[in-house]
Amino acid sequence: MIEPEGISLLGLCGDLLRSPESVVDRAADPRAFARDAPRVLFVAIGCLALFGAVVGSYRGGVQVGFAALKMPLLLLVPLVVGLPAVGSLFRLAGQPVAGPRLSMAGLVAVARTALLA
């Protein structure tokens, strides 16, 4: 099911929480992938930065800002490093997966974790 072009960011967050597989399935359409990938990344970075600020508020001061900057890196850097290896493992197993689908699955996982944090 392809969502309309005007789906809100809040609607995307609802989709990420209720049916993450539908967001990943939409990545098959290049236009939907180009529309959804930056928005999912924005949700992930925004929620992780907010969570980092909350964690940094325990110490207070400059740690609030530093933790808000570091928390998105904590989940997104391993994603960037690990996705090519996961794609290679799928190919070795004889189950090739499309790059946009694999990328969107990783982004959805990080964004869903960020929303729940």
Coordinates of N, CA and C in Angstrom, one line a residue:
M1 N 0.8 -1.2 0.0 CA 0.0 0.0 0.0 C 0.9 1.2 0.0
I2 N 0.8 2.0 -1.0 CA 1.6 3.3 -1.1 C 0.8 4.4 -0.5
E3 N 1.4 5.1 0.4 CA 0.7 6.2 1.1 C 0.7 7.4 0.2
P4 N -0.3 8.3 0.4 CA -0.3 9.5 -0.3 C 0.9 10.4 -0.1
E5 N 1.2 11.3 -1.0 CA 2.3 12.2 -0.9 C 2.3 13.0 0.3
G6 N 1.1 13.4 0.8 CA 1.0 14.4 1.9 C 1.0 13.7 3.3
I7 N 1.5 12.5 3.5 CA 1.5 11.9 4.8 C 2.4 12.7 5.7
S8 N 1.8 13.0 6.9 CA 2.5 13.8 7.9 C 3.6 13.1 8.6
L9 N 4.5 13.8 9.2 CA 5.6 13.2 10.0 C 5.0 12.5 11.1
L10 N 4.0 12.9 11.7 CA 3.3 12.2 12.8 C 2.7 10.9 12.3
G11 N 2.1 10.9 11.1 CA 1.6 9.7 10.5 C 2.7 8.7 10.2
L12 N 3.9 9.2 9.8 CA 5.0 8.3 9.6 C 5.5 7.7 10.9
C13 N 5.5 8.5 12.0 CA 5.8 7.9 13.3 C 4.9 6.8 13.7
G14 N 3.6 7.1 13.4 CA 2.6 6.0 13.7 C 2.8 4.8 12.9
D15 N 3.2 4.9 11.6 CA 3.5 3.8 10.8 C 4.7 3.0 11.3
L16 N 5.7 3.8 11.7 CA 6.9 3.2 12.2 C 6.7 2.3 13.5
L17 N 5.7 2.8 14.3 CA 5.4 2.1 15.5 C 4.4 0.9 15.3
R18 N 3.4 1.2 14.5 CA 2.3 0.2 14.3 C 2.7 -0.9 13.2
S19 N 3.2 -0.5 12.1 CA 3.5 -1.4 11.0 C 4.8 -1.0 10.3
P20 N 5.9 -1.3 10.9 CA 7.2 -1.0 10.3 C 7.4 -1.7 9.0
E21 N 6.8 -2.9 8.9 CA 7.0 -3.7 7.6 C 6.4 -2.9 6.4
S22 N 5.3 -2.2 6.6 CA 4.7 -1.4 5.5 C 5.7 -0.3 5.1
V23 N 6.4 0.3 6.0 CA 7.3 1.4 5.6 C 8.5 0.8 4.8
V24 N 8.9 -0.4 5.2 CA 10.0 -1.1 4.5 C 9.5 -1.6 3.1
D25 N 8.3 -2.0 3.1 CA 7.8 -2.5 1.8 C 7.6 -1.4 0.8
R26 N 7.3 -0.2 1.3 CA 7.2 1.0 0.4 C 8.5 1.4 -0.3
A27 N 9.6 0.9 0.2 CA 10.9 1.2 -0.3 C 11.1 0.6 -1.7
A28 N 10.3 -0.3 -2.1 CA 10.4 -0.9 -3.5 C 10.1 0.1 -4.6
D29 N 9.3 1.1 -4.3 CA 9.0 2.2 -5.2 C 10.1 3.3 -5.0
P30 N 10.9 3.6 -6.0 CA 12.0 4.6 -5.9 C 11.5 6.0 -5.4
R31 N 10.3 6.4 -5.9 CA 9.7 7.7 -5.4 C 9.4 7.6 -3.9
A32 N 8.8 6.5 -3.5 CA 8.5 6.4 -2.1 C 9.7 6.3 -1.2
F33 N 10.7 5.6 -1.7 CA 12.0 5.6 -1.0 C 12.6 7.0 -0.9
A34 N 12.6 7.7 -2.0 CA 13.2 9.1 -1.9 C 12.4 10.0 -1.0
R35 N 11.2 9.7 -0.9 CA 10.3 10.6 0.0 C 10.5 10.2 1.5
D36 N 10.5 8.8 1.7 CA 10.5 8.3 3.1 C 11.8 8.3 3.8
A37 N 12.9 8.0 3.0 CA 14.2 7.7 3.7 C 14.7 9.0 4.4
P38 N 14.6 10.2 3.9 CA 15.1 11.3 4.6 C 14.2 11.6 5.8
R39 N 12.9 11.4 5.7 CA 12.0 11.6 6.8 C 12.2 10.6 7.9
V40 N 12.5 9.4 7.6 CA 12.8 8.4 8.6 C 14.1 8.7 9.3
L41 N 15.1 9.2 8.6 CA 16.4 9.6 9.1 C 16.2 10.8 10.0
F42 N 15.3 11.7 9.6 CA 15.1 12.9 10.5 C 14.4 12.5 11.8
V43 N 13.5 11.6 11.7 CA 12.8 11.1 13.0 C 13.8 10.4 13.9
A44 N 14.7 9.6 13.3 CA 15.7 8.9 14.1 C 16.7 9.9 14.7
I45 N 17.2 10.8 14.0 CA 18.2 11.8 14.5 C 17.5 12.7 15.6
G46 N 16.3 13.1 15.3 CA 15.6 14.0 16.2 C 15.3 13.3 17.5
C47 N 14.8 12.1 17.5 CA 14.4 11.4 18.7 C 15.7 11.0 19.5
L48 N 16.7 10.6 18.8 CA 17.9 10.2 19.4 C 18.6 11.4 20.1
A49 N 18.6 12.6 19.4 CA 19.1 13.8 20.0 C 18.4 14.2 21.3
L50 N 17.0 14.1 21.2 CA 16.2 14.4 22.4 C 16.6 13.4 23.5
F51 N 16.7 12.1 23.2 CA 17.0 11.1 24.2 C 18.4 11.4 24.8
G52 N 19.3 11.8 23.9 CA 20.7 12.1 24.4 C 20.7 13.3 25.3
A53 N 19.9 14.3 25.0 CA 19.8 15.5 25.9 C 19.2 15.1 27.2
V54 N 18.3 14.2 27.3 CA 17.7 13.7 28.5 C 18.8 13.0 29.3
V55 N 19.5 12.1 28.7 CA 20.6 11.4 29.3 C 21.7 12.4 29.8
G56 N 22.0 13.3 29.0 CA 23.0 14.3 29.4 C 22.6 15.2 30.5
S57 N 21.3 15.4 30.7 CA 20.8 16.3 31.8 C 21.1 15.7 33.1
Y58 N 21.4 14.5 33.2 CA 21.8 13.9 34.5 C 23.0 14.6 35.1
R59 N 24.0 14.9 34.2 CA 25.2 15.6 34.6 C 25.0 17.1 34.5
G60 N 24.2 17.6 33.5 CA 23.9 19.0 33.4 C 25.0 19.7 32.6
G61 N 24.8 21.0 32.5 CA 25.8 21.8 31.8 C 26.0 21.5 30.3
V62 N 27.3 21.4 30.0 CA 27.6 21.2 28.6 C 27.4 19.7 28.2
Q63 N 27.2 18.8 29.1 CA 27.0 17.4 28.8 C 25.6 17.2 28.1
V64 N 24.7 18.1 28.3 CA 23.4 18.0 27.6 C 23.6 18.1 26.1
G65 N 24.4 19.1 25.7 CA 24.6 19.2 24.3 C 25.5 18.1 23.7
F66 N 26.5 17.7 24.4 CA 27.4 16.7 23.9 C 26.7 15.4 23.8
A67 N 25.8 15.0 24.8 CA 25.1 13.8 24.7 C 24.1 13.8 23.6
A68 N 23.5 15.0 23.4 CA 22.5 15.1 22.2 C 23.2 14.9 20.9
L69 N 24.5 15.3 20.8 CA 25.2 15.1 19.6 C 25.7 13.7 19.4
K70 N 26.1 13.1 20.5 CA 26.7 11.7 20.4 C 25.6 10.6 20.3
M71 N 24.5 10.8 20.8 CA 23.5 9.7 20.8 C 23.1 9.3 19.4
P72 N 22.8 10.2 18.4 CA 22.5 9.7 17.1 C 23.7 8.9 16.5
L73 N 24.9 9.3 16.8 CA 26.1 8.6 16.2 C 26.2 7.2 16.8
L74 N 25.7 7.0 18.0 CA 25.8 5.7 18.7 C 25.0 4.7 17.9
L75 N 23.9 5.0 17.3 CA 23.1 4.0 16.5 C 23.3 4.1 15.0
L76 N 23.6 5.3 14.5 CA 23.7 5.4 13.0 C 25.1 5.0 12.5
V77 N 26.1 5.2 13.2 CA 27.4 4.8 12.7 C 27.5 3.2 12.5
P78 N 27.1 2.4 13.5 CA 27.1 1.0 13.3 C 26.2 0.5 12.1
L79 N 25.1 1.3 11.9 CA 24.2 1.0 10.8 C 25.0 1.1 9.5
V80 N 25.7 2.2 9.3 CA 26.4 2.5 8.1 C 27.5 1.5 7.9
V81 N 28.2 1.1 8.9 CA 29.3 0.1 8.8 C 28.7 -1.3 8.6
G82 N 27.6 -1.6 9.2 CA 27.1 -3.0 9.2 C 26.3 -3.4 8.0
L83 N 25.6 -2.4 7.4 CA 24.7 -2.8 6.3 C 25.3 -3.4 5.1
P84 N 26.5 -2.9 4.7 CA 27.2 -3.6 3.6 C 27.5 -5.1 3.9
A85 N 27.9 -5.3 5.1 CA 28.2 -6.7 5.5 C 27.0 -7.6 5.5
V86 N 25.9 -7.0 6.0 CA 24.6 -7.8 6.0 C 24.2 -8.1 4.6
G87 N 24.3 -7.1 3.7 CA 24.0 -7.3 2.3 C 24.8 -8.4 1.7
S88 N 26.1 -8.4 2.0 CA 27.0 -9.5 1.5 C 26.6 -10.9 2.1
L89 N 26.2 -10.9 3.3 CA 25.8 -12.2 3.9 C 24.5 -12.7 3.2
F90 N 23.6 -11.8 2.9 CA 22.4 -12.3 2.2 C 22.8 -12.8 0.8
R91 N 23.7 -12.1 0.1 CA 24.1 -12.6 -1.2 C 24.8 -14.0 -1.1
L92 N 25.7 -14.2 -0.1 CA 26.4 -15.4 0.1 C 25.4 -16.6 0.4
A93 N 24.3 -16.2 1.0 CA 23.3 -17.2 1.3 C 22.3 -17.5 0.2
G94 N 22.5 -16.8 -0.9 CA 21.7 -17.0 -2.1 C 20.4 -16.3 -2.0
Q95 N 20.2 -15.3 -1.1 CA 19.0 -14.6 -1.0 C 19.3 -13.1 -1.2
P96 N 19.6 -12.6 -2.4 CA 19.9 -11.2 -2.6 C 18.7 -10.3 -2.2
V97 N 19.0 -9.2 -1.6 CA 18.0 -8.3 -1.1 C 18.4 -6.9 -1.8
A98 N 17.4 -6.2 -2.2 CA 17.6 -4.9 -2.8 C 18.2 -3.9 -1.8
G99 N 19.1 -3.1 -2.4 CA 19.8 -2.1 -1.5 C 18.8 -1.2 -0.8
P100 N 17.9 -0.6 -1.5 CA 16.9 0.3 -0.9 C 16.1 -0.3 0.2
R101 N 15.7 -1.6 0.0 CA 15.0 -2.3 1.0 C 15.8 -2.6 2.3
L102 N 17.1 -3.0 2.1 CA 18.0 -3.2 3.2 C 18.2 -1.9 3.9
S103 N 18.5 -0.8 3.2 CA 18.7 0.5 3.8 C 17.5 0.9 4.6
M104 N 16.3 0.8 4.0 CA 15.1 1.3 4.7 C 14.9 0.4 5.9
A105 N 15.1 -0.9 5.9 CA 14.9 -1.8 7.0 C 15.8 -1.3 8.2
G106 N 17.1 -1.0 7.9 CA 18.0 -0.5 8.9 C 17.5 0.8 9.5
L107 N 17.1 1.7 8.6 CA 16.7 3.0 9.1 C 15.4 2.9 9.9
V108 N 14.5 2.0 9.5 CA 13.2 1.8 10.3 C 13.6 1.3 11.7
A109 N 14.5 0.3 11.7 CA 14.9 -0.3 13.0 C 15.4 0.8 13.9
V110 N 16.3 1.7 13.4 CA 16.9 2.7 14.3 C 15.9 3.7 14.7
A111 N 15.0 4.1 13.7 CA 14.0 5.1 14.0 C 13.0 4.6 15.0
R112 N 12.6 3.3 14.9 CA 11.7 2.7 15.9 C 12.3 2.6 17.2
T113 N 13.6 2.3 17.3 CA 14.3 2.3 18.6 C 14.3 3.6 19.2
A114 N 14.6 4.6 18.3 CA 14.7 6.0 18.8 C 13.3 6.5 19.3
L115 N 12.3 6.2 18.6 CA 10.9 6.6 19.1 C 10.6 5.9 20.4
L116 N 10.9 4.7 20.6 CA 10.6 4.0 21.8 C 11.5 4.4 23.0
A117 N 12.7 4.9 22.7 CA 13.6 5.4 23.7 C 13.0 6.7 24.3

